[in-house]
mmCIF file with all atom_site columns, C-alpha atoms in Angstrom:
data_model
loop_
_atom_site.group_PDB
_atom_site.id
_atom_site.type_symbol
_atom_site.label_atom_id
_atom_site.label_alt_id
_atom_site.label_comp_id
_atom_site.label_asym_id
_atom_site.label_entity_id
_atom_site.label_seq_id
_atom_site.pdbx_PDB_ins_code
_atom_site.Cartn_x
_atom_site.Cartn_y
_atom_site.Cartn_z
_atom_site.occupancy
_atom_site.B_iso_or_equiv
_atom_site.pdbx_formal_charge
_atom_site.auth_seq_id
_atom_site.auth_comp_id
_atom_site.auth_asym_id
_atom_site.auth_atom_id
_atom_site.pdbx_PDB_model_num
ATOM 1   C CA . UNK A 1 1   ? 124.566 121.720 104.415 1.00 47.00 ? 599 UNK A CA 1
ATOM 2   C CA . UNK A 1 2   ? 124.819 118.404 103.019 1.00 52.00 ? 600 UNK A CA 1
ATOM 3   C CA . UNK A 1 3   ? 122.253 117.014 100.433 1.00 86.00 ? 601 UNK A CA 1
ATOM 4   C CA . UNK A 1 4   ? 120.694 113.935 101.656 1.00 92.00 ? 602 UNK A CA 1
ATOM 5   C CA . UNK A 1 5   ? 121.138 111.111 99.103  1.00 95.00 ? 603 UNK A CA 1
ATOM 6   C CA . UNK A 1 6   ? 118.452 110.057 96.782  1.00 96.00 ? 604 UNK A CA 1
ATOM 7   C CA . UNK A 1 7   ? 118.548 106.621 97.840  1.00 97.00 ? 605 UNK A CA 1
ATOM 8   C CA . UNK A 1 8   ? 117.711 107.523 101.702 1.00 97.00 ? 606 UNK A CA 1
ATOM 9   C CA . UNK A 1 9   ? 114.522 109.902 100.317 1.00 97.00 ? 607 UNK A CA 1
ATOM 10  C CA . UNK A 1 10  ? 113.372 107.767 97.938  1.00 98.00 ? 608 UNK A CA 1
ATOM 11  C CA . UNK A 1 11  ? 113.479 104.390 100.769 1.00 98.00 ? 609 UNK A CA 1
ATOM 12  C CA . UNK A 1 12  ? 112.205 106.737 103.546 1.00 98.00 ? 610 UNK A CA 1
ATOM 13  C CA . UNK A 1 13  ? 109.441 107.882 101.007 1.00 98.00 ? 611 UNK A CA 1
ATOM 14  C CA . UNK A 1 14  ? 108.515 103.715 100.637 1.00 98.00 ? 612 UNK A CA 1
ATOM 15  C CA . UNK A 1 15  ? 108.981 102.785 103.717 1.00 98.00 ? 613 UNK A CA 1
ATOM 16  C CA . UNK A 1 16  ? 106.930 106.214 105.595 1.00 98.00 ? 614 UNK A CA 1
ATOM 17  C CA . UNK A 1 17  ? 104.606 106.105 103.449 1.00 98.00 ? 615 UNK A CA 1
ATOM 18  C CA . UNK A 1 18  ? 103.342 103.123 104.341 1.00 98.00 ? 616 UNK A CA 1
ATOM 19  C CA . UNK A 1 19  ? 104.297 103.787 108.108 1.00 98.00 ? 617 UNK A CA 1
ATOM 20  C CA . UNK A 1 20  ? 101.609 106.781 107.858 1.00 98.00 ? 618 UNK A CA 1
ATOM 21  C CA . UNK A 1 21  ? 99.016  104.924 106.443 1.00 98.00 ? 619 UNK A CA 1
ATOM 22  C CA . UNK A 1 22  ? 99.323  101.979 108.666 1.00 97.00 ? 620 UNK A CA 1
ATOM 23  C CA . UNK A 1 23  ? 99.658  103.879 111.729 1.00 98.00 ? 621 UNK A CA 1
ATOM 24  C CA . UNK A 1 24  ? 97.205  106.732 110.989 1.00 97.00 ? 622 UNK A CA 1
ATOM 25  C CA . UNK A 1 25  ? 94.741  104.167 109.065 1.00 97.00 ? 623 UNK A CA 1
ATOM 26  C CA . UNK A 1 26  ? 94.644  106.640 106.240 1.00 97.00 ? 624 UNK A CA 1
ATOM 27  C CA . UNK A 1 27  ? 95.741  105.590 102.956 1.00 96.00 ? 625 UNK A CA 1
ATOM 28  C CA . UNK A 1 28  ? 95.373  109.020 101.984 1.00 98.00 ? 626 UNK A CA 1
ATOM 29  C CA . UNK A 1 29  ? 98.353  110.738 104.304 1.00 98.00 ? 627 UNK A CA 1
ATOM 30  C CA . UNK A 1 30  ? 100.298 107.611 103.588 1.00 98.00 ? 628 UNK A CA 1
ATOM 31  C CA . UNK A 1 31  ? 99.944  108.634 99.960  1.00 98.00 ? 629 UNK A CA 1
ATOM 32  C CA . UNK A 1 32  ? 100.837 112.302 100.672 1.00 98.00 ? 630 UNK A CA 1
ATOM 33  C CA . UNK A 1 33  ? 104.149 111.284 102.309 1.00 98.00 ? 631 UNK A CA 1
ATOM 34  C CA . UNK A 1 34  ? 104.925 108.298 99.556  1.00 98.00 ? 632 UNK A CA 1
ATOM 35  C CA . UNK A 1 35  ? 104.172 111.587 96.668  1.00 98.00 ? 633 UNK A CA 1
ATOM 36  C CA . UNK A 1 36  ? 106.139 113.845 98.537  1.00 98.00 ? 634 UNK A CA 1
ATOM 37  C CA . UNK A 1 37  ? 109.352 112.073 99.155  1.00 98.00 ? 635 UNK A CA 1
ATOM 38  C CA . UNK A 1 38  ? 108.941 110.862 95.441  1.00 98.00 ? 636 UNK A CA 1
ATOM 39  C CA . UNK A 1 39  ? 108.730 114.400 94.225  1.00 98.00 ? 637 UNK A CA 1
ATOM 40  C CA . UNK A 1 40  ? 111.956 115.572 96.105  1.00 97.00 ? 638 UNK A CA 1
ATOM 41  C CA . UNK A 1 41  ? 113.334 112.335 94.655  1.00 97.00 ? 639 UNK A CA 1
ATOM 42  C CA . UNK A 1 42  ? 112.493 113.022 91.344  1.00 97.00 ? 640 UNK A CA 1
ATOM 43  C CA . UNK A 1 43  ? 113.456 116.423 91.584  1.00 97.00 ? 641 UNK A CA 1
ATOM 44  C CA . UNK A 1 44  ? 117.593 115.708 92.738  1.00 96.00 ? 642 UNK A CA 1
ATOM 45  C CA . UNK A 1 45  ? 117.239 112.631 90.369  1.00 96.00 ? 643 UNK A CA 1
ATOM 46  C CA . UNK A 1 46  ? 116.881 115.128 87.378  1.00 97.00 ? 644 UNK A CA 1
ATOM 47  C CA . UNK A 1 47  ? 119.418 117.235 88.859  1.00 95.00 ? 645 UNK A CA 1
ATOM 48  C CA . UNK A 1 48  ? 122.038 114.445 89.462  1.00 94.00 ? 646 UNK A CA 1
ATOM 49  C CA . UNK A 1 49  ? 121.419 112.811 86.270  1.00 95.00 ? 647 UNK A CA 1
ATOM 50  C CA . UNK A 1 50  ? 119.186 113.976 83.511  1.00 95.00 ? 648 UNK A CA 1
ATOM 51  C CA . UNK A 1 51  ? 115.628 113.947 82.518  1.00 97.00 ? 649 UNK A CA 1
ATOM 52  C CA . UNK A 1 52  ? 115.731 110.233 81.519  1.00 97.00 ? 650 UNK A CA 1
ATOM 53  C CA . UNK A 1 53  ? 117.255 109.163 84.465  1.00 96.00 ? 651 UNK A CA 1
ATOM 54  C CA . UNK A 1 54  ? 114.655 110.666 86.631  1.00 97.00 ? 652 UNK A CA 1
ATOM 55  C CA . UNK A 1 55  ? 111.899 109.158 84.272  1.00 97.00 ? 653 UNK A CA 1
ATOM 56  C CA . UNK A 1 56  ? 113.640 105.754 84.441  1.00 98.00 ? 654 UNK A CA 1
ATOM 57  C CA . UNK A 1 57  ? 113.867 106.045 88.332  1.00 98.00 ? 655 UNK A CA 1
ATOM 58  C CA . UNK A 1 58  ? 110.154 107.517 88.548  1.00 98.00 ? 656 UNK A CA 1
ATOM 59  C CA . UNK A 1 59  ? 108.985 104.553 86.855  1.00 98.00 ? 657 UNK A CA 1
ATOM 60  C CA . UNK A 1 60  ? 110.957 102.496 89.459  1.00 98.00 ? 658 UNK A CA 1
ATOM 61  C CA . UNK A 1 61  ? 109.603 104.028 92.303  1.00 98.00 ? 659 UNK A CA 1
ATOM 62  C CA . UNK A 1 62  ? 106.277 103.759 91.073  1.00 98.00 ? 660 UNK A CA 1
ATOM 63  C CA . UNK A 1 63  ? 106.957 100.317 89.984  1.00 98.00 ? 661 UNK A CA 1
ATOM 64  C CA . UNK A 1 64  ? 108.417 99.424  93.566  1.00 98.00 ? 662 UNK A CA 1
ATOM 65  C CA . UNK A 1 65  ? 105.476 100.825 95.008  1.00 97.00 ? 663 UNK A CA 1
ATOM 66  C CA . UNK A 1 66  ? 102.897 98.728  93.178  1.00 97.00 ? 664 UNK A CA 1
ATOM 67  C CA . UNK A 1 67  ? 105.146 95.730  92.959  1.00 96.00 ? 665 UNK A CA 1
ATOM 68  C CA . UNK A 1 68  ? 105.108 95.763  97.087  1.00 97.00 ? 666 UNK A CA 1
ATOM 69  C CA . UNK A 1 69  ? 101.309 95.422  97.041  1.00 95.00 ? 667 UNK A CA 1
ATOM 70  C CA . UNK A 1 70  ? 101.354 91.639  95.414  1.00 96.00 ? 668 UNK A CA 1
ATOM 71  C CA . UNK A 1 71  ? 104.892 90.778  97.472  1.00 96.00 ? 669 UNK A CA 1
ATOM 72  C CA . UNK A 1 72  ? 103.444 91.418  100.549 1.00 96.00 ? 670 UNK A CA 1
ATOM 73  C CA . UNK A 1 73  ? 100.519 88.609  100.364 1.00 96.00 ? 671 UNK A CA 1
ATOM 74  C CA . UNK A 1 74  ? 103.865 86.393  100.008 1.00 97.00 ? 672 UNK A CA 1
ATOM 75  C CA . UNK A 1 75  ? 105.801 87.588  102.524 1.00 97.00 ? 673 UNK A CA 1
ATOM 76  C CA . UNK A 1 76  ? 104.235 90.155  104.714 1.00 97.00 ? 674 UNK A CA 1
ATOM 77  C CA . UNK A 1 77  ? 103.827 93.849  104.660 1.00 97.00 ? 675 UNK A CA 1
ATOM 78  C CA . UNK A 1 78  ? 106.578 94.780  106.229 1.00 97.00 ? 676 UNK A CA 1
ATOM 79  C CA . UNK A 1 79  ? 109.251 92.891  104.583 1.00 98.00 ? 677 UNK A CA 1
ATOM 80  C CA . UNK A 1 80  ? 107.636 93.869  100.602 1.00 98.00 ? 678 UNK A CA 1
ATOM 81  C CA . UNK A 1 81  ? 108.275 97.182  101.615 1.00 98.00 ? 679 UNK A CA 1
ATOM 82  C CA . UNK A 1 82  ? 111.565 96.918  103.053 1.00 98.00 ? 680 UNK A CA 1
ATOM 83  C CA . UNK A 1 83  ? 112.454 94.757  99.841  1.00 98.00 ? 681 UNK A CA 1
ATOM 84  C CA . UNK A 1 84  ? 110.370 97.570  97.745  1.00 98.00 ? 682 UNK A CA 1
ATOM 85  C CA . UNK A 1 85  ? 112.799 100.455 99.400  1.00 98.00 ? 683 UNK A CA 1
ATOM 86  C CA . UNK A 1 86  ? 115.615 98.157  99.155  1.00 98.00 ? 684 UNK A CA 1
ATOM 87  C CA . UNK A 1 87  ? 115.305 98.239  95.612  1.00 98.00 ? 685 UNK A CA 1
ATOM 88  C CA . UNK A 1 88  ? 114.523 101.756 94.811  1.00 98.00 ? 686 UNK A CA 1
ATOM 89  C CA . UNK A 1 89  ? 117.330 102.536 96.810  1.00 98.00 ? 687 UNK A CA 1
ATOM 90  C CA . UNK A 1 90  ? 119.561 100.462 95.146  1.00 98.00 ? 688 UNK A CA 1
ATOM 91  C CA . UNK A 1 91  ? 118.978 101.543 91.668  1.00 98.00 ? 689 UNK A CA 1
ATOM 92  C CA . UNK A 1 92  ? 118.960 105.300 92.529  1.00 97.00 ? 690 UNK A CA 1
ATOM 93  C CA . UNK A 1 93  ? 122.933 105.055 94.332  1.00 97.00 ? 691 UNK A CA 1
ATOM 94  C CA . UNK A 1 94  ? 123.484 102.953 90.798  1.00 97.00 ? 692 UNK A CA 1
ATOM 95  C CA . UNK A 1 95  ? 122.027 105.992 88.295  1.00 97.00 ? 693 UNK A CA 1
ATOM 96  C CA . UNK A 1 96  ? 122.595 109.031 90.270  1.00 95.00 ? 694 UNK A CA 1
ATOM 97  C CA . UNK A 1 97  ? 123.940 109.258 93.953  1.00 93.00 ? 695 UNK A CA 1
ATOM 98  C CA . UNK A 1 98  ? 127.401 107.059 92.985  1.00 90.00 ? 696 UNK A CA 1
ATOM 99  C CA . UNK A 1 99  ? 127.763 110.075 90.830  1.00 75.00 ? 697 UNK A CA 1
ATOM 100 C CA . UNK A 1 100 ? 128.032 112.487 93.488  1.00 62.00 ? 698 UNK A CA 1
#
């Protein structure tokens, strides 16, 4: 079975989290979803590419996350978190799937 790139779980852990809690109106599941897909993340990102790597790309994720919150009073929900995924998924094909 092929392993689904970083980049895709990483996005799809962005972009459904925020899905969930939108949809749902619970920030809580959206947080489950957006901790969940950053674990797995995490988890191939160490695999792929070393500890640092995954700490660098953690730190991105997390930073994407947060960095969606002040973007989207700019430009809209939607789009910060497109641009948020965009970004995460960007730098995790650079570090680790490109690798593969």
């Amino acid at each position: 079975m092929a392993k689904v790139p970083t980049a895709v779980v990483a996005a799809s852990g962005l972009i459904g989290g925020f899905g969930v809690a939108r949809w749902t109106r619970k920030r809580q599941l959206g947080g489950v979803v957006l901790a969940a897909a950053g674990a797995a993340a995490a988890q191939q990102w160490r695999q792929q590419a070393g500890g640092r790597a995954a700490g660098a790309l953690t730190a991105v994720y997390v930073a994407a996350f947060a960095g969606s919150h002040p973007l989207a009073k700019r430009v809209g929900a939607w789009p910060a978190v497109f641009g948020a995924a965009g970004a995460v998924a960007l730098a995790s094909w650079a570090v680790a799937d490109r690798r593969g």
